[in-house]
mmCIF file of C-alpha atoms in Angstrom:
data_model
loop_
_atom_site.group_PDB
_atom_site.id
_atom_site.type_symbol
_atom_site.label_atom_id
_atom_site.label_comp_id
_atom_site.label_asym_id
_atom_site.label_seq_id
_atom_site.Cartn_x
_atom_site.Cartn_y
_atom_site.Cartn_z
ATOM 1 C CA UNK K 1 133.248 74.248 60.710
ATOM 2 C CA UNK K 2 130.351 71.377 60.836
ATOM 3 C CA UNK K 3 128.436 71.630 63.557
ATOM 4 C CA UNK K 4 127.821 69.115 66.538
ATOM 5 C CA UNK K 5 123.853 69.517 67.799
ATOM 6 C CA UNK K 6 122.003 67.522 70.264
ATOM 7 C CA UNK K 7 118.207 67.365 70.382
ATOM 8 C CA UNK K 8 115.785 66.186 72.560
ATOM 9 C CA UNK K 9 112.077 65.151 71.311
ATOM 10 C CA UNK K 10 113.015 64.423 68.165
ATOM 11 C CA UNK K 11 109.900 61.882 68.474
ATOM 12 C CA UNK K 12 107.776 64.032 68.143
ATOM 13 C CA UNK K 13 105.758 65.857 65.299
ATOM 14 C CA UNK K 14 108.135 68.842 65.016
ATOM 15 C CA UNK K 15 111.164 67.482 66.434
ATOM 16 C CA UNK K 16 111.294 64.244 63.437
ATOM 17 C CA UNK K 17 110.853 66.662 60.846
ATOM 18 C CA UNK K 18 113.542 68.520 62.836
ATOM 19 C CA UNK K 19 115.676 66.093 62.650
ATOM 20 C CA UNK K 20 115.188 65.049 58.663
ATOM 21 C CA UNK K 21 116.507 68.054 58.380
ATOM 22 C CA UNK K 22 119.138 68.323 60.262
ATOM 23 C CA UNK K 23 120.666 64.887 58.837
ATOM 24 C CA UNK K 24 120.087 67.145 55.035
ATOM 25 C CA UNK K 25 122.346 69.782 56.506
ATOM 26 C CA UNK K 26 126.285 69.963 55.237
ATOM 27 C CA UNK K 27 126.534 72.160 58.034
ATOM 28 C CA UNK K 28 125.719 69.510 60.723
ATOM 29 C CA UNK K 29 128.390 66.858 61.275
ATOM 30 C CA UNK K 30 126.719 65.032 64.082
ATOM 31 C CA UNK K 31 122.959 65.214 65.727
ATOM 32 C CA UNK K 32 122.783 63.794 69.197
ATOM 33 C CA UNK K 33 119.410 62.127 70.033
ATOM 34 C CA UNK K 34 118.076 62.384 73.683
ATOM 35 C CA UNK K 35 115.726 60.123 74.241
ATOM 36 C CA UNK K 36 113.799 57.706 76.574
ATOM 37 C CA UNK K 37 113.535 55.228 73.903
ATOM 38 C CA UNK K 38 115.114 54.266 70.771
ATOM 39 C CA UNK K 39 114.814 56.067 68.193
ATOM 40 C CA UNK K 40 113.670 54.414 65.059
ATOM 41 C CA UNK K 41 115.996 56.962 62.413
ATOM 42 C CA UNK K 42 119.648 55.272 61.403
ATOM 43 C CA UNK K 43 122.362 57.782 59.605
ATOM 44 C CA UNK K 44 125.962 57.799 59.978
ATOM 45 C CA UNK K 45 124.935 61.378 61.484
ATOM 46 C CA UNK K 46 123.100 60.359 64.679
ATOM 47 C CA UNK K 47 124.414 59.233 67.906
ATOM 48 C CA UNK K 48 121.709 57.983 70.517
ATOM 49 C CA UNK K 49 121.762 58.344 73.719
ATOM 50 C CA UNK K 50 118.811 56.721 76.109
ATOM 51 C CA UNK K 51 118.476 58.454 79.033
ATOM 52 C CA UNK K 52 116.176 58.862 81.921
ATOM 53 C CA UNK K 53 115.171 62.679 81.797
ATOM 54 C CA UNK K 54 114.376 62.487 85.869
ATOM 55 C CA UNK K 55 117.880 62.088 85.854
ATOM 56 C CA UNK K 56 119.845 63.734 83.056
ATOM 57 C CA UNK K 57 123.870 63.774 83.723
ATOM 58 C CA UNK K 58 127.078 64.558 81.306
ATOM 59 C CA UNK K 59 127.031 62.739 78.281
ATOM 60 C CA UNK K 60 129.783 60.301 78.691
ATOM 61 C CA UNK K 61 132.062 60.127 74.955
ATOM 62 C CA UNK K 62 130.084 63.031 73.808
ATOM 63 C CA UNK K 63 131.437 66.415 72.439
ATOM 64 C CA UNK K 64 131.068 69.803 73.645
ATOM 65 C CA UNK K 65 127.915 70.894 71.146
ATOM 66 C CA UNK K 66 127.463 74.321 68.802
ATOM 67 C CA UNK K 67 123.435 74.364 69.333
ATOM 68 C CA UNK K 68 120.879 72.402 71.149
ATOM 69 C CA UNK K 69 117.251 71.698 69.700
ATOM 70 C CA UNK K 70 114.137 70.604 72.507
ATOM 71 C CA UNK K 71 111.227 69.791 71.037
ATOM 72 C CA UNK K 72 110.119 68.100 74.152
ATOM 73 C CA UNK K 73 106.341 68.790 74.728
ATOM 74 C CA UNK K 74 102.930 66.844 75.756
ATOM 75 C CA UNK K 75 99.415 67.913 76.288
ATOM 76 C CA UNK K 76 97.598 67.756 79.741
ATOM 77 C CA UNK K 77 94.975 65.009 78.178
ATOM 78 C CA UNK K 78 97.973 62.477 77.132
ATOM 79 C CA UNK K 79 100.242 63.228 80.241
ATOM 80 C CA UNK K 80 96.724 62.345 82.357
ATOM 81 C CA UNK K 81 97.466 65.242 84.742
ATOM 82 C CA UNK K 82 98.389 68.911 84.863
ATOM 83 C CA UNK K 83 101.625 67.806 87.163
ATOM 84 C CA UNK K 84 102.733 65.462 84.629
ATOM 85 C CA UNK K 85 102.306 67.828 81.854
ATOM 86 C CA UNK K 86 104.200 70.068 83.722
ATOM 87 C CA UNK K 87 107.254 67.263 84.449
ATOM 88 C CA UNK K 88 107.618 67.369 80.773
ATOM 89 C CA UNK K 89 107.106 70.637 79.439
ATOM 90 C CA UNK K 90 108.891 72.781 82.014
ATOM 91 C CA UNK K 91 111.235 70.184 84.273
ATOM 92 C CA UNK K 92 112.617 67.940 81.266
ATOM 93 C CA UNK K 93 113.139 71.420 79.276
ATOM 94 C CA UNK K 94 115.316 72.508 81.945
ATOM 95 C CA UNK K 95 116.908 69.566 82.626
ATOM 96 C CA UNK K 96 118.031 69.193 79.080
ATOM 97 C CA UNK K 97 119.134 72.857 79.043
ATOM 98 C CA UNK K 98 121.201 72.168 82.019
ATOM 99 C CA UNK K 99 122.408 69.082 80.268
ATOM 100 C CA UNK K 100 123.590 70.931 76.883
ATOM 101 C CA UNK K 101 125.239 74.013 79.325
ATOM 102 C CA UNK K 102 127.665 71.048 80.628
ATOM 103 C CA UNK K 103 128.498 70.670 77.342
ATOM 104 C CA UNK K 104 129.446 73.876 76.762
ATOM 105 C CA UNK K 105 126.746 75.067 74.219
ATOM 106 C CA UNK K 106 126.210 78.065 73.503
ATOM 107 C CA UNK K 107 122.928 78.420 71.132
ATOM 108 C CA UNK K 108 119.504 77.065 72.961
ATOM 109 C CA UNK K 109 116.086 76.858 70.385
ATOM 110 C CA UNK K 110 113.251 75.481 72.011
ATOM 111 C CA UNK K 111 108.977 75.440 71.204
ATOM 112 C CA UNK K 112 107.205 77.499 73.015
ATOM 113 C CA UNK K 113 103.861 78.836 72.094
ATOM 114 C CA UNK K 114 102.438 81.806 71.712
ATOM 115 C CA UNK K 115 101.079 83.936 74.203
ATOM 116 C CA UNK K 116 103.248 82.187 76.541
ATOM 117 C CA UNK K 117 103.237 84.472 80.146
ATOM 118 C CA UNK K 118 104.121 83.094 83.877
ATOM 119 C CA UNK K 119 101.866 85.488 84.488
ATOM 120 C CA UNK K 120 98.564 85.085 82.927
ATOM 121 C CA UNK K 121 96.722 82.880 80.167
ATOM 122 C CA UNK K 122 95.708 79.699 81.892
ATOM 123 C CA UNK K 123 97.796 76.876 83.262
ATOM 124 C CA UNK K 124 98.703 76.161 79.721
ATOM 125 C CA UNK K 125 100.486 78.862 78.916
ATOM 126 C CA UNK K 126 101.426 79.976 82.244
ATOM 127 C CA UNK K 127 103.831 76.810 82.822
ATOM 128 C CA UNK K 128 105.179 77.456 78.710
ATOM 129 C CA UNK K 129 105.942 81.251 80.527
ATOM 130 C CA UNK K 130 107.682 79.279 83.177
ATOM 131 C CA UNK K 131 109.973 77.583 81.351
ATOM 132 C CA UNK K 132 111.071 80.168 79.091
ATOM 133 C CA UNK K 133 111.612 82.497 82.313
ATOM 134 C CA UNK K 134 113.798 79.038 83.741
ATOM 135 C CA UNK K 135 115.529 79.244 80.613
ATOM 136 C CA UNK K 136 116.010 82.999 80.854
ATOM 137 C CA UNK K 137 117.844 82.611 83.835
ATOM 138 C CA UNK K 138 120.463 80.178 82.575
ATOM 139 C CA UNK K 139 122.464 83.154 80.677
ATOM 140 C CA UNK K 140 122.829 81.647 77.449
ATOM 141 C CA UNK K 141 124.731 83.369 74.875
ATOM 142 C CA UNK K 142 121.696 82.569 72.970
ATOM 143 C CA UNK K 143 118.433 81.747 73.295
ATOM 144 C CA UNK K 144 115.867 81.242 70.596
ATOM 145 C CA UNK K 145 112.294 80.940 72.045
ATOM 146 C CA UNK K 146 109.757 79.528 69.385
ATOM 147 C CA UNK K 147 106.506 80.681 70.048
ATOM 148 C CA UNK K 148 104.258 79.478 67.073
ATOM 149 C CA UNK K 149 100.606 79.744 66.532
ATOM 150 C CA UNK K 150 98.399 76.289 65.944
ATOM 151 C CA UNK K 151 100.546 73.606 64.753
ATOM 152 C CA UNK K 152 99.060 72.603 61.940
ATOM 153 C CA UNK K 153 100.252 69.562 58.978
ATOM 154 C CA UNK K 154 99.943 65.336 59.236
ATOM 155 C CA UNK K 155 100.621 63.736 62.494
ATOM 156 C CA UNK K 156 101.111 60.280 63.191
ATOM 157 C CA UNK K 157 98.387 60.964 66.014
ATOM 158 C CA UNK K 158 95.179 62.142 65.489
ATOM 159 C CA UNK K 159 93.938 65.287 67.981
ATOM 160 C CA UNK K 160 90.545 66.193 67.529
ATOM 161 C CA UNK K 161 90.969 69.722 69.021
ATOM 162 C CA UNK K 162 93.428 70.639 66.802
ATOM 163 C CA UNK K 163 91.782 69.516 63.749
ATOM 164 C CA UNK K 164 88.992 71.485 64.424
ATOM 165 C CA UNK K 165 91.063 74.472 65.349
ATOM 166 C CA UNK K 166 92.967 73.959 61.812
ATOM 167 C CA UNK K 167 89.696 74.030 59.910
ATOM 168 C CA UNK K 168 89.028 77.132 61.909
ATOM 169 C CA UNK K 169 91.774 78.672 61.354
ATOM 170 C CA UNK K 170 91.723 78.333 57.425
ATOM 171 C CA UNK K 171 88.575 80.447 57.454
ATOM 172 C CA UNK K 172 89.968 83.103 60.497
ATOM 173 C CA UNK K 173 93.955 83.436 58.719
ATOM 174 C CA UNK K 174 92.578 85.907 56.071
ATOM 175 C CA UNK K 175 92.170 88.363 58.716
ATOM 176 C CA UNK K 176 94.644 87.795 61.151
ATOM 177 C CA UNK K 177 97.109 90.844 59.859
ATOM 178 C CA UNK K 178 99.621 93.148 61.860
ATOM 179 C CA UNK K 179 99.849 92.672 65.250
ATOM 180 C CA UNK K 180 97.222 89.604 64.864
ATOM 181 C CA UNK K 181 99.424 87.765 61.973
ATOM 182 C CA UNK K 182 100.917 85.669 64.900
ATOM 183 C CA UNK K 183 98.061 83.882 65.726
ATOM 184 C CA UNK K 184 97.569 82.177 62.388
ATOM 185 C CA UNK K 185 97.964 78.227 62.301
ATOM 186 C CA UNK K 186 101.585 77.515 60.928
ATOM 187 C CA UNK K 187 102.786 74.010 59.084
ATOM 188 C CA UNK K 188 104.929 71.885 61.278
ATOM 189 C CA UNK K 189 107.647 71.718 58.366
ATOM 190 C CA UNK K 190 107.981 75.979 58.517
ATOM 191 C CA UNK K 191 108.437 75.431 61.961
ATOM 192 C CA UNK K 192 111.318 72.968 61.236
ATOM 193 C CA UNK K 193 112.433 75.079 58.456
ATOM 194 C CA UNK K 194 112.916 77.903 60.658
ATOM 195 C CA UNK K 195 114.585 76.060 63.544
ATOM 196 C CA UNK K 196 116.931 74.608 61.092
ATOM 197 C CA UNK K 197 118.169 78.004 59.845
ATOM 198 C CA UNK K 198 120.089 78.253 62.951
ATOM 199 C CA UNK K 199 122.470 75.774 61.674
ATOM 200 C CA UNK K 200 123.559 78.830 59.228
ATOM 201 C CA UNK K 201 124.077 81.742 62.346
ATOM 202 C CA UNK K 202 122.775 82.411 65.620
ATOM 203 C CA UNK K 203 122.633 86.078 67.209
ATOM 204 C CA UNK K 204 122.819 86.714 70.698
ATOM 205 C CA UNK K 205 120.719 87.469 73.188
ATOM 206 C CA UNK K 206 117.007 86.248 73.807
ATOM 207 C CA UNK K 207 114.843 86.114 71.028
ATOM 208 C CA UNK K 208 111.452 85.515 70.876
ATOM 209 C CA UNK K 209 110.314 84.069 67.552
ATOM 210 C CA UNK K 210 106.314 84.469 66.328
ATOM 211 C CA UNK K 211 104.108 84.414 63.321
ATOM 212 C CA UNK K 212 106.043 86.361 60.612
ATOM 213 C CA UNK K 213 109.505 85.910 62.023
ATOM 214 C CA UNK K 214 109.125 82.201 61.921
ATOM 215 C CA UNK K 215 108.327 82.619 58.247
ATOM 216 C CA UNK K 216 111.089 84.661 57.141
ATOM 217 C CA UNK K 217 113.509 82.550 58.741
ATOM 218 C CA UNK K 218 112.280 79.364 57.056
ATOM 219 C CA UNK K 219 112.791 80.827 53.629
ATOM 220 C CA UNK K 220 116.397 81.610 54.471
#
């Protein structure tokens, strides 16, 4: 049976590559955008929907959905304040989630990062810990948490920081092994890769996704 998915940030770096792939899929019949603005991508596939994420309601002439993407995410220095990174990346998360449960979906893959903790690790990661504890206590049948190293691969938008940190991590990777593999910078399109292989089956339960597991399931 194809598959009806909805997605959310497929404007960004992960989430366009996300949805190239997506639109490749014979297992997909439909990929329902969320967005604020629309999106520039045109298929026979993709249904838009512009929305206000402050106040996300039942898709009206939408179906009940099989698996639900959100690549929603934003960095402190482009939201221009730690409350409006924190709108995005843990209250438009949820708000989508709670969107796609109305809809009676059953599969939930989001980005997180890794080392993400409510607990400890800086605001950063602490509000990424947040949201996957938010999501946690939604129930899903399933719930894939990303949780990938440096995103690494061309972007539309240049980020020093990160450009830097991938140059780092090209010299660092060789020995980042075991326990430390998950750490090493990963390519946007593996990332994609991986997420997409949920198309194929889903198992149930939480599961946290890092470093090696990300690989092996972008090679399947």
């Amino acid at each position: 049976m194809a598959l009806n998915v909805i997605l959310a940030g497929a404007s960004g770096e992960v989430g366009k590559r996300l949805l190239e792939k997506l639109i490749a899929s014979n297992l997909v019949a439909s990929v329902h955008l969320i967005n604020r603005s629309t999106n520039p991508t045109h298929h026979p596939k993709v249904v838009q929907h512009q929305v206000s994420f402050d106040h996300l309601d039942t898709l009206e002439n939408a179906p009940n959905f099989d698996l639900a993407y959100c690549c929603l995410g934003t960095t402190i220095k482009r939201a221009g304040s730690k409350a409006a990174f924190e709108k995005v990346d843990l209250h438009y998360v949820c708000e989508f989630a709670r969107l796609a449960k109305q809809h009676n979906c059953p599969t939930f893959a989001v980005i997180s990062s890794i080392g993400a903790s409510s607990n400890k690790g800086g605001f950063y990661l602490e509000t990424k810990g947040r949201m996957e504890d938010s999501l946690r206590s939604m129930n899903w049948p399933s719930l894939y948490l990303f949780r990938p190293s440096l995103l690494t691969g061309k972007r539309q938008e240049f980020r020093l920081g990160e450009h830097i940190g991938a140059l780092l991590g090209k010299f660092i990777s060789p020995i980042l092994q075991g326990p430390l593999h998950k750490y090493k910078p990963i390519e946007m399109d593996l990332v994609a890769n991986a997420m997409t292989a949920l198309t194929q089956s889903a198992n149930l339960g939480v599961i946290a996704v890092e470093g090696k597991e990300i690989l092996n399931l972008a090679r399947e």
